[in-house]
Structure formats: structure tokens, C-alpha cells
mmCIF file of C-alpha atoms in Angstrom:
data_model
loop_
_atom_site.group_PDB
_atom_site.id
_atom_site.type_symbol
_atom_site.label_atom_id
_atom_site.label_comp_id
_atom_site.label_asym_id
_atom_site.label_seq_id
_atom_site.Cartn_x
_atom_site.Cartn_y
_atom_site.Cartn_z
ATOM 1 C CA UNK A 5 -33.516 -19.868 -0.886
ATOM 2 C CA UNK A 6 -36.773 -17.731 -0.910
ATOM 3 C CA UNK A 7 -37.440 -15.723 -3.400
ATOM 4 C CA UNK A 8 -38.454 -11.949 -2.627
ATOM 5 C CA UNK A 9 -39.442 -8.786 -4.504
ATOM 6 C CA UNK A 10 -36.149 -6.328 -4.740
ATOM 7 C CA UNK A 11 -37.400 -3.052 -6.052
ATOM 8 C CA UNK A 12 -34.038 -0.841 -6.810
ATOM 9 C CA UNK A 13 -34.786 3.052 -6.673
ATOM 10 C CA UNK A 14 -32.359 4.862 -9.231
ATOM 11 C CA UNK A 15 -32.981 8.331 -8.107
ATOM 12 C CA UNK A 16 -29.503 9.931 -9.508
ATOM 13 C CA UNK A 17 -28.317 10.916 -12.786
ATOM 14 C CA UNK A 18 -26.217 8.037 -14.914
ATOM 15 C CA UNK A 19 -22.385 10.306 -14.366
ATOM 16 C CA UNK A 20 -20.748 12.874 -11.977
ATOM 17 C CA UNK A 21 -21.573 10.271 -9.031
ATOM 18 C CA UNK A 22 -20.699 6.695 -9.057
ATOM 19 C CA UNK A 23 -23.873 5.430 -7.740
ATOM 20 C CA UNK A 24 -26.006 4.724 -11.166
ATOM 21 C CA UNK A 25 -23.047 2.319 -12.017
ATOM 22 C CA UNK A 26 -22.906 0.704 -9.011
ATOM 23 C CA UNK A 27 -26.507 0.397 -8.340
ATOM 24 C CA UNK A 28 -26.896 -1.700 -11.921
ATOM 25 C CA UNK A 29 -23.971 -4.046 -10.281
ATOM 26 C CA UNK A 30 -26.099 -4.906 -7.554
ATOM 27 C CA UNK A 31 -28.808 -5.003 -10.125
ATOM 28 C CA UNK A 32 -27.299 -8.063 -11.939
ATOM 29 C CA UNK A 33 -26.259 -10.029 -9.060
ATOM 30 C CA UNK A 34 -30.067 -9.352 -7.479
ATOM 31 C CA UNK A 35 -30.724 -11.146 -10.657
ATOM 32 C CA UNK A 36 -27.875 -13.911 -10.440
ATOM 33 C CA UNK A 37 -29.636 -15.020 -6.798
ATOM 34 C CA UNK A 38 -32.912 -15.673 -8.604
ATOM 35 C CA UNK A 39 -35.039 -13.197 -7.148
ATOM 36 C CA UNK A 40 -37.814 -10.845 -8.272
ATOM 37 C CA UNK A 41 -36.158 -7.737 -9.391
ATOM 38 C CA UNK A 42 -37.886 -4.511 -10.514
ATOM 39 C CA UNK A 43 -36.416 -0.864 -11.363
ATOM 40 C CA UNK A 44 -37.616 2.518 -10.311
ATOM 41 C CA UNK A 45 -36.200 5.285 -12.314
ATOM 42 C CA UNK A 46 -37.254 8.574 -10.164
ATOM 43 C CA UNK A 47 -35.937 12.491 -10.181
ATOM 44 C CA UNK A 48 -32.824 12.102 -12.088
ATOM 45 C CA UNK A 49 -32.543 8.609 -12.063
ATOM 46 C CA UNK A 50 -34.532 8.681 -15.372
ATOM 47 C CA UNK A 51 -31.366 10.379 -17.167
ATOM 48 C CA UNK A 52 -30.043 6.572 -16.511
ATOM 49 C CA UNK A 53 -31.640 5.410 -19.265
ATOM 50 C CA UNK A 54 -31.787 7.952 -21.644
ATOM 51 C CA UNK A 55 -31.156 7.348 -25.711
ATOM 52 C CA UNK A 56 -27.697 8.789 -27.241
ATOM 53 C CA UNK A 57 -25.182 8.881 -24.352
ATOM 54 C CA UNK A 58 -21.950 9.567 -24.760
ATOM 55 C CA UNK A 59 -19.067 9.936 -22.530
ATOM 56 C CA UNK A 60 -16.253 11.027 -24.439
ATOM 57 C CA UNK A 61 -14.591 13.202 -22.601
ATOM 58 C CA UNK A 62 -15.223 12.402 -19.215
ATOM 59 C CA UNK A 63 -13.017 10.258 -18.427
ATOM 60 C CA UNK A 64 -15.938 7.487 -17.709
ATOM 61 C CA UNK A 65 -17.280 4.691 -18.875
ATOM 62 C CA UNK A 66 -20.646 4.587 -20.703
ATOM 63 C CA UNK A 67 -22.667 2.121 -19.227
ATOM 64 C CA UNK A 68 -25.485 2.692 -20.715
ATOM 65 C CA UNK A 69 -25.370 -0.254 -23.030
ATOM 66 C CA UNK A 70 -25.782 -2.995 -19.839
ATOM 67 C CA UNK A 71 -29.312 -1.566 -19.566
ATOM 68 C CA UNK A 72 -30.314 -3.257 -22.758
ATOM 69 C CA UNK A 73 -28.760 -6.854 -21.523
ATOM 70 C CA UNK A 74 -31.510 -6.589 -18.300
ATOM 71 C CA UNK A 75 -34.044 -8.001 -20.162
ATOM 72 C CA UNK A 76 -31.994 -11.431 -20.379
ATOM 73 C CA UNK A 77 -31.427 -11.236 -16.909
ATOM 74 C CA UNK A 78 -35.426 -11.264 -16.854
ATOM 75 C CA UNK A 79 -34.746 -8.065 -15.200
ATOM 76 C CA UNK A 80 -38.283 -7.247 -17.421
ATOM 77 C CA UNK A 81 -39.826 -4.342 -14.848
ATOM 78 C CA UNK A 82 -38.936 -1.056 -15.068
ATOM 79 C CA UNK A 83 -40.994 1.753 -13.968
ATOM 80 C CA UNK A 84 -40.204 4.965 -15.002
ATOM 81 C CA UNK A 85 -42.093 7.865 -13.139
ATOM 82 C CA UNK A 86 -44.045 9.828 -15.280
ATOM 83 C CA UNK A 87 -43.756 13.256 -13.391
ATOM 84 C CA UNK A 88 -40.187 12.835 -12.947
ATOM 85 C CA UNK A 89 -39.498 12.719 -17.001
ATOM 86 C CA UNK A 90 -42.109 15.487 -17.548
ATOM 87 C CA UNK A 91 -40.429 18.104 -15.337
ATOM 88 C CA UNK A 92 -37.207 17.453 -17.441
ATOM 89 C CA UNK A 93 -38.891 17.767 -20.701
ATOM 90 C CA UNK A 94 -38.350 14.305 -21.849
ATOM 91 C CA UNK A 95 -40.669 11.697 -22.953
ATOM 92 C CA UNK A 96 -40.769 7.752 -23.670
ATOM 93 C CA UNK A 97 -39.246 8.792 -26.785
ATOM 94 C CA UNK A 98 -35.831 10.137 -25.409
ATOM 95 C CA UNK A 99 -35.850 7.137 -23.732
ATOM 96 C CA UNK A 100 -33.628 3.520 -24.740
ATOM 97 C CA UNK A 101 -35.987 0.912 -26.403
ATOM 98 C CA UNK A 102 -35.298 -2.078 -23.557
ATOM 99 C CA UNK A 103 -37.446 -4.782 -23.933
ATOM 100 C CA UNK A 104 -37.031 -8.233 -22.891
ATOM 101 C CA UNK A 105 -38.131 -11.817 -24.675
ATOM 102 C CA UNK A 106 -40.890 -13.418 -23.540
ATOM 103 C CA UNK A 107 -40.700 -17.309 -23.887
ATOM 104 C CA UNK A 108 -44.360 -18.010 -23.130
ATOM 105 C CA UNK A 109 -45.061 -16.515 -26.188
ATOM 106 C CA UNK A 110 -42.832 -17.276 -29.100
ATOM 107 C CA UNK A 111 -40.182 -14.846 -27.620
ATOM 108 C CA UNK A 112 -42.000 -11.933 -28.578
ATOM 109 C CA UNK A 113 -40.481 -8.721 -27.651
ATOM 110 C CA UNK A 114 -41.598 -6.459 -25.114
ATOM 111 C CA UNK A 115 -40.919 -3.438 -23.763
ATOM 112 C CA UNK A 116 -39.465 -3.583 -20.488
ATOM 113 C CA UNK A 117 -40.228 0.155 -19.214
ATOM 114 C CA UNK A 118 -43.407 0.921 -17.635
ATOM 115 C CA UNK A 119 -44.737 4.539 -17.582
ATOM 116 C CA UNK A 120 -46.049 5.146 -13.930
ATOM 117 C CA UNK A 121 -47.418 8.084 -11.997
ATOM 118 C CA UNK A 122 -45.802 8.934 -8.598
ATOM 119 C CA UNK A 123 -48.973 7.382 -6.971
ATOM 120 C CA UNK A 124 -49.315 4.414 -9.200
ATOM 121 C CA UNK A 125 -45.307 3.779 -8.323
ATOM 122 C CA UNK A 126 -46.248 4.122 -4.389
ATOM 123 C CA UNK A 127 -48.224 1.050 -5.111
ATOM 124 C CA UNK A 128 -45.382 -0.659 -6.663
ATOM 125 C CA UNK A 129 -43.073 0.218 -3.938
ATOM 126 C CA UNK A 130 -46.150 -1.281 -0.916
ATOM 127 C CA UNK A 131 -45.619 -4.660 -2.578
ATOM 128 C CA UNK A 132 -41.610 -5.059 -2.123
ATOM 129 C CA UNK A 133 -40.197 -6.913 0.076
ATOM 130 C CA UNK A 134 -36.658 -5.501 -0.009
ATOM 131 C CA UNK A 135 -36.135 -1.504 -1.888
ATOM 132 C CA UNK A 136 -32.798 -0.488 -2.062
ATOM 133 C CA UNK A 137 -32.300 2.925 -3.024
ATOM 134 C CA UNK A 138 -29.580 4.721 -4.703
ATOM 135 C CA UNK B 1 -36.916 -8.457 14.047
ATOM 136 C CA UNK B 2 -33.658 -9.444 12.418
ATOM 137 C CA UNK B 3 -32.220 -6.498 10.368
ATOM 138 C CA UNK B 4 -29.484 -6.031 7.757
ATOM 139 C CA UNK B 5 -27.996 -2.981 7.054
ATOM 140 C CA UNK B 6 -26.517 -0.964 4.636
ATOM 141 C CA UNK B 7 -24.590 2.005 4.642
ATOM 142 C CA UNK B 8 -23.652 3.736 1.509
ATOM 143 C CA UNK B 9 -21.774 6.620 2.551
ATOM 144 C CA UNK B 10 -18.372 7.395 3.899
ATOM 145 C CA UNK B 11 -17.476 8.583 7.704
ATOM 146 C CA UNK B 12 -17.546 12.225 8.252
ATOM 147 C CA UNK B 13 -18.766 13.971 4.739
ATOM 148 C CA UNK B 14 -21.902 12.432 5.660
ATOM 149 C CA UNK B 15 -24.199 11.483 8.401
ATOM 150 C CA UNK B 16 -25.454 8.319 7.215
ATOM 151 C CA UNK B 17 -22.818 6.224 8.999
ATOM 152 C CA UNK B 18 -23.297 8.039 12.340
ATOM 153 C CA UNK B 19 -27.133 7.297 11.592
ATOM 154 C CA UNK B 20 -26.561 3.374 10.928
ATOM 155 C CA UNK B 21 -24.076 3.348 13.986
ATOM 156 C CA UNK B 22 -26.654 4.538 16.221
ATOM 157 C CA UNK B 23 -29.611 2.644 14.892
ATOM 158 C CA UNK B 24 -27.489 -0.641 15.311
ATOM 159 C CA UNK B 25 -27.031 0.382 18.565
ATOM 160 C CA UNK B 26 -30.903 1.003 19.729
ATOM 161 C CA UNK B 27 -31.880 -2.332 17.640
ATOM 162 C CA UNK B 28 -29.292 -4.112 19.694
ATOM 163 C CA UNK B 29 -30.324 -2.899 23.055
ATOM 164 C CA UNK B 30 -34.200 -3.514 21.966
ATOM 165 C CA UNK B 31 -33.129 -6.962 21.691
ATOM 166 C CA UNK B 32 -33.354 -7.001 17.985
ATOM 167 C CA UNK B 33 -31.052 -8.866 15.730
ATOM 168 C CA UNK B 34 -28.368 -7.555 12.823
ATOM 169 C CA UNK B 35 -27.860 -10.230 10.384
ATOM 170 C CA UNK B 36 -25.186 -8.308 8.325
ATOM 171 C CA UNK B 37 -24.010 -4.609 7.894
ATOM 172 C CA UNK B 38 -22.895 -4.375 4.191
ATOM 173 C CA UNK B 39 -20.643 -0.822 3.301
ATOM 174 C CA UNK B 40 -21.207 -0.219 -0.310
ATOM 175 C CA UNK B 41 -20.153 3.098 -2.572
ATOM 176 C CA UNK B 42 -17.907 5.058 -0.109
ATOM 177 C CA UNK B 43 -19.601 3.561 2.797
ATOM 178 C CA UNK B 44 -16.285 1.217 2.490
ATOM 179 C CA UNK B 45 -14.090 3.590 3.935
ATOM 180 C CA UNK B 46 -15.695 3.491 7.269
ATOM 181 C CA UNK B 47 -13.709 0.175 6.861
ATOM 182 C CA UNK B 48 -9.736 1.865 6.888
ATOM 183 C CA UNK B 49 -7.778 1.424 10.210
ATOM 184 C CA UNK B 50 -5.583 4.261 9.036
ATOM 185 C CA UNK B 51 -8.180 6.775 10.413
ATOM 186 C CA UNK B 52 -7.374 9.403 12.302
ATOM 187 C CA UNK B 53 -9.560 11.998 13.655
ATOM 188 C CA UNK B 54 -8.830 14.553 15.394
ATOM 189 C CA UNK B 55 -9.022 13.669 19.262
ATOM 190 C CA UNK B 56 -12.111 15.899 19.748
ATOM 191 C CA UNK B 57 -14.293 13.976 17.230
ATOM 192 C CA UNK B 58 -15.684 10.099 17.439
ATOM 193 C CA UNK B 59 -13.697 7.357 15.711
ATOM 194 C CA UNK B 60 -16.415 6.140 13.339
ATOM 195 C CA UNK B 61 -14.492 3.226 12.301
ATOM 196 C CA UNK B 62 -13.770 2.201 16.009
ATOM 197 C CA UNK B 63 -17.370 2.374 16.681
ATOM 198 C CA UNK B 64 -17.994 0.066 14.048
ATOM 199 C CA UNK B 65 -15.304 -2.230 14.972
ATOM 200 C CA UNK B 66 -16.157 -1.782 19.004
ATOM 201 C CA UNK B 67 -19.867 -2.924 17.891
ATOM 202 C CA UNK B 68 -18.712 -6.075 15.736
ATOM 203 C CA UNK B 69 -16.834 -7.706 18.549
ATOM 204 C CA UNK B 70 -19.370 -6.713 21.750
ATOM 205 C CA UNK B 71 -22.410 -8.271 19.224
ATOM 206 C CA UNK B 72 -20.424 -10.514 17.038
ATOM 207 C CA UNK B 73 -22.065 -8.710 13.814
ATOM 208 C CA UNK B 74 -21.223 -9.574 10.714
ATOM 209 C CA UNK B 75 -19.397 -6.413 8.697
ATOM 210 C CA UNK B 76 -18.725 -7.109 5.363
ATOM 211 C CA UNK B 77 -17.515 -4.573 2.693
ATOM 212 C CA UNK B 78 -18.275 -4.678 -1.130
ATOM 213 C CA UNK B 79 -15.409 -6.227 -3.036
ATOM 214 C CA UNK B 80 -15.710 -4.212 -6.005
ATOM 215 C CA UNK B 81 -16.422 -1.095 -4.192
ATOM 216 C CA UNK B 82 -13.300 -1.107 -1.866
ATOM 217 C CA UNK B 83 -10.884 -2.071 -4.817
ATOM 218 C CA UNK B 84 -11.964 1.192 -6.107
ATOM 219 C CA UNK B 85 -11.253 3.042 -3.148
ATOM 220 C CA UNK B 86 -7.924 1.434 -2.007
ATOM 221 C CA UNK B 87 -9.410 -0.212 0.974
ATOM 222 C CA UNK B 88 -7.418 -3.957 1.236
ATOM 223 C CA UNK B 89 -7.169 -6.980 3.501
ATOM 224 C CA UNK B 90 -4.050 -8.930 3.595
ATOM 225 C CA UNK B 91 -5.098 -11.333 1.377
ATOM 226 C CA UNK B 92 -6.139 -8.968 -1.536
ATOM 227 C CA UNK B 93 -3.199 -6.388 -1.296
ATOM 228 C CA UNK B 94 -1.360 -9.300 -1.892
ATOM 229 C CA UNK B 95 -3.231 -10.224 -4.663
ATOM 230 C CA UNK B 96 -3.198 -6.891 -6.175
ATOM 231 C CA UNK B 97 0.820 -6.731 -5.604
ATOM 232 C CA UNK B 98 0.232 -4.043 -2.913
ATOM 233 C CA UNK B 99 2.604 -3.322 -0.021
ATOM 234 C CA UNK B 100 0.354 -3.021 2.265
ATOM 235 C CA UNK B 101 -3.350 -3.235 3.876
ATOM 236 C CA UNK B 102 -5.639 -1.597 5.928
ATOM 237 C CA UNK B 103 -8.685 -3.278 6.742
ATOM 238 C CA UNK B 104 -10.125 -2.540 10.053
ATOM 239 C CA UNK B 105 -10.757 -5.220 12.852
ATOM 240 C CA UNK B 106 -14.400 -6.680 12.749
ATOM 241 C CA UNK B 107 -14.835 -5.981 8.846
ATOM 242 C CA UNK B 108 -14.784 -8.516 5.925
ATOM 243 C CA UNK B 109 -14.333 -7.836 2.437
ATOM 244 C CA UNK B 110 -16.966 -9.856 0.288
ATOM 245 C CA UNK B 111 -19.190 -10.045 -2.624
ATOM 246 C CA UNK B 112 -21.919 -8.143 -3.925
ATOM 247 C CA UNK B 113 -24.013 -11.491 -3.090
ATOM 248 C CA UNK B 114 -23.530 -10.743 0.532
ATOM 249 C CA UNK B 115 -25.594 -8.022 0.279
ATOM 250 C CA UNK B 116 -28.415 -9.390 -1.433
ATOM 251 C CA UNK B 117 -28.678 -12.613 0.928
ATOM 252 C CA UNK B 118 -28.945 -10.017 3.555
ATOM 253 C CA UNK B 119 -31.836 -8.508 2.022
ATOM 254 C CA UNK B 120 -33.185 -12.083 1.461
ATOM 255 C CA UNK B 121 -32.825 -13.703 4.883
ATOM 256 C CA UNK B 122 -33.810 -10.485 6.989
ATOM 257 C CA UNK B 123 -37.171 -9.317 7.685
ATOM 258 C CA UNK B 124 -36.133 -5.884 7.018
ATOM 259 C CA UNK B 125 -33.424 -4.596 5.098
ATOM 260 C CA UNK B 126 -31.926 -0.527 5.505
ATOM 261 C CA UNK B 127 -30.280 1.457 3.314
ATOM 262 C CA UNK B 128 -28.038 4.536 4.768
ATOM 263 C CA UNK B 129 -27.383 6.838 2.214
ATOM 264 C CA UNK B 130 -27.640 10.462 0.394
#
């Protein structure tokens, strides 16, 4: 089967809507059939992978934790929008340390989230072949 | 151009399925082709046969269904997604110990893989949503 570029457009925050959990299950069976996916975190989406979340009390589950297991997926491309985290106040730093093991070079770890300006992430999004957004 | 389509909300809260119902319809008569129309997050309860509008209002889901027998498209609805939301064929109710199902004519209930061979094998996959 041919392979093809899936770019998957998280543009919602992680709880109080369903579609941040169900957008990573698509995620990992994008990456089950072999092909090239990438992640855009954009607007709220970026709250998806956010350090220190906790659900107690909601009533859901904290997925958060499957973000980390992308990387051995070789789900290894995530771009994060840079304007999107500054107008929340956040920076790389509030973000979850996901990197991914690279096996052309002694499984070295690197980090799997790429910082990206709106117009740098356009670019990204011309050279899909498939975006899916949620 | 051969198409597949997805459609992420459900009938009547939103006007995404309307939108997919009508674009399915132009590709059609342009003499396009729909590989697959996949309902994901509460797109899958455009899938119920219990649905009853009032008799002033369209039938969404008998739209959908009219459209899968005159073309012969594939419907299929997300697995995962419809066990959430209590929407059943025979087979799984009875799986799940349920007394009952309510799957529509023309739909399937599949995988999650469904959706990404449709992205694979058309030339141009769209996403209905909010």
C-alpha cells in the first residue's frame, strides 16, 4: 500500500470535548498502516500536550501519558505553533518532554516537538497529502 | 477525482452533516467518485434508524441511507466511536448482550483502519466537522 503524508491538526483542548482523545486513536492506527504521520498542535490543541495534567475529578481519563509512547510509533513530528502557545502564556517549558529514539544513531534521544510559526506550519501543511483535523 | 469523506459531527446540532450530504451529492452528479464516507466522534449518530424528526424537517439519516443505495457508497461508522454512543448492528448488540440494534440501512460499522485506507487510496480526503 502507498505510503502518504497524514498531517493530524489538534486544534482543541485535551478535556470537556472528546475529540483530543479520539483524534490520538486515529493517530496510532495512522501509524499501525505504516504511513507518514505528523502532528499539528494549533489554538488550544497545544493544551494537549501540556506537563502536569490531572484529571481527578472529572470523571475522565488522563490521556496524556499515550503522547509519550508516539515516539515508538515513530510518530517523531510534532509541530507545535509558536503563536498559538504565546497567546496562552505558555512556553516549550510547560510543555511534556516527548522525544523519540533514533536508531540511525545509537538510539539517541530526540525531541519530538518542533516549535513552528503559523507561516512556517502553512508550509508543513502544503506538503501533506491527507490533513485531518480535529 | 475519487473522494472519501468524513463527517465528524452529529445530525441536527450541527451543519457539517447537511454540508457532507450535499457535497456527496454535487461530486456525484459531477461524475466524481466517493470511495468511503467514514462517521467518526458524533458523526455516528447520523447512523441510528430510530430517528425521528419532526415531519417539517429533512431525515438526515434517510438521506444518507437514500444516497448509499442510488450510488452504492460505502458508509462505514467508527467502531469505537459508536460503542460509545449506543449506536449497534445486530451482530455487536449481540455481542455486547444488548436487546436490541439500530443501525441504519446503507451503513457499516468498522475500524478505525477504514478510515485511514480512505485517506490512502483517495486523491482527496474531507473532513466535516466543528
Amino acid at each position: 500500500m502507498a505510503i502518504k503524508k497524514f498531517m493530524f491538526v489538534n486544534r482543541k483542548a485535551p478535556y470537556g470535548t472528546v475529540y483530543a482523545l479520539e483524534s490520538l486513536e486515529v493517530v496510532l492506527i495512522g501509524a499501525a498502516f505504516e504511513q507518514d504521520v505528523s502532528l499539528a498542535f494549533v489554538g488550544d490543541g497545544v493544551y494537549q500536550i501540556c506537563k502536569g495534567q490531572s484529571t481527578d475529578g472529572i470523571g475522565m481519563k488522563n490521556f496524556s501519558p499515550t503522547y509519550k509512547a508516539l515516539g515508538d510509533y515513530e510518530v517523531t513530528k510534532l509541530y507545535v505553533e509558536k503563536e498559538s502557545l504565546e497567546a496562552r502564556g505558555l512556553t516549550l517549558d510547560d510543555l511534556m518532554p516527548l522525544v523519540w529514539e533514533d536508531e540511525d544513531d545509537d538510539y539517541a534521544e530526540k525531541p519530538s516537538i518542533r516549535l513552528v510559526s503559523s507561516e512556517e506550519l502553512a508550509t508543513v501543511f502544503d506538503e501533506q497529502d491527507v490533513v485531518l483535523s480535529f | 477525482m475519487k473522494y472519501s469523506i468524513m463527517v465528524n459531527e452529529g445530525p441536527y446540532t450541527h451543519q457539517a452533516s447537511d454540508t457532507a450530504l450535499a457535497f456527496c451529492k454535487a461530486a456525484l452528479e459531477a461524475e466524481h467518485e466517493i470511495f468511503r464516507v467514514f462517521f467518526y466522534h458524533d458523526g455516528v449518530n447520523n447512523g441510528t434508524r430510530y430517528t425521528v424528526p419532526p415531519q417539517d424537517d429533512r431525515n438526515i439519516q434517510k438521506e444518507w441511507s437514500k444516497l448509499a443505495e442510488a450510488h452504492d457508497i460505502d458508509m462505514v461508522i467508527c467502531i469505537a466511536a459508536a460503542q460509545r454512543r449506543g449506536i449497534m448492528d445486530a451482530d455487536e448488540a449481540k455481542r455486547q448482550g444488548l436487546d436490541g440494534d439500530n443501525i441504519a440501512p446503507g451503513f457499516r460499522i468498522s475500524g478505525l483502519g477504514q478510515l485511514i485506507e480512505g485517506g490512502i487510496i483517495a486523491d482527496c480526503q474531507l473532513v466535516f466537522g466543528d
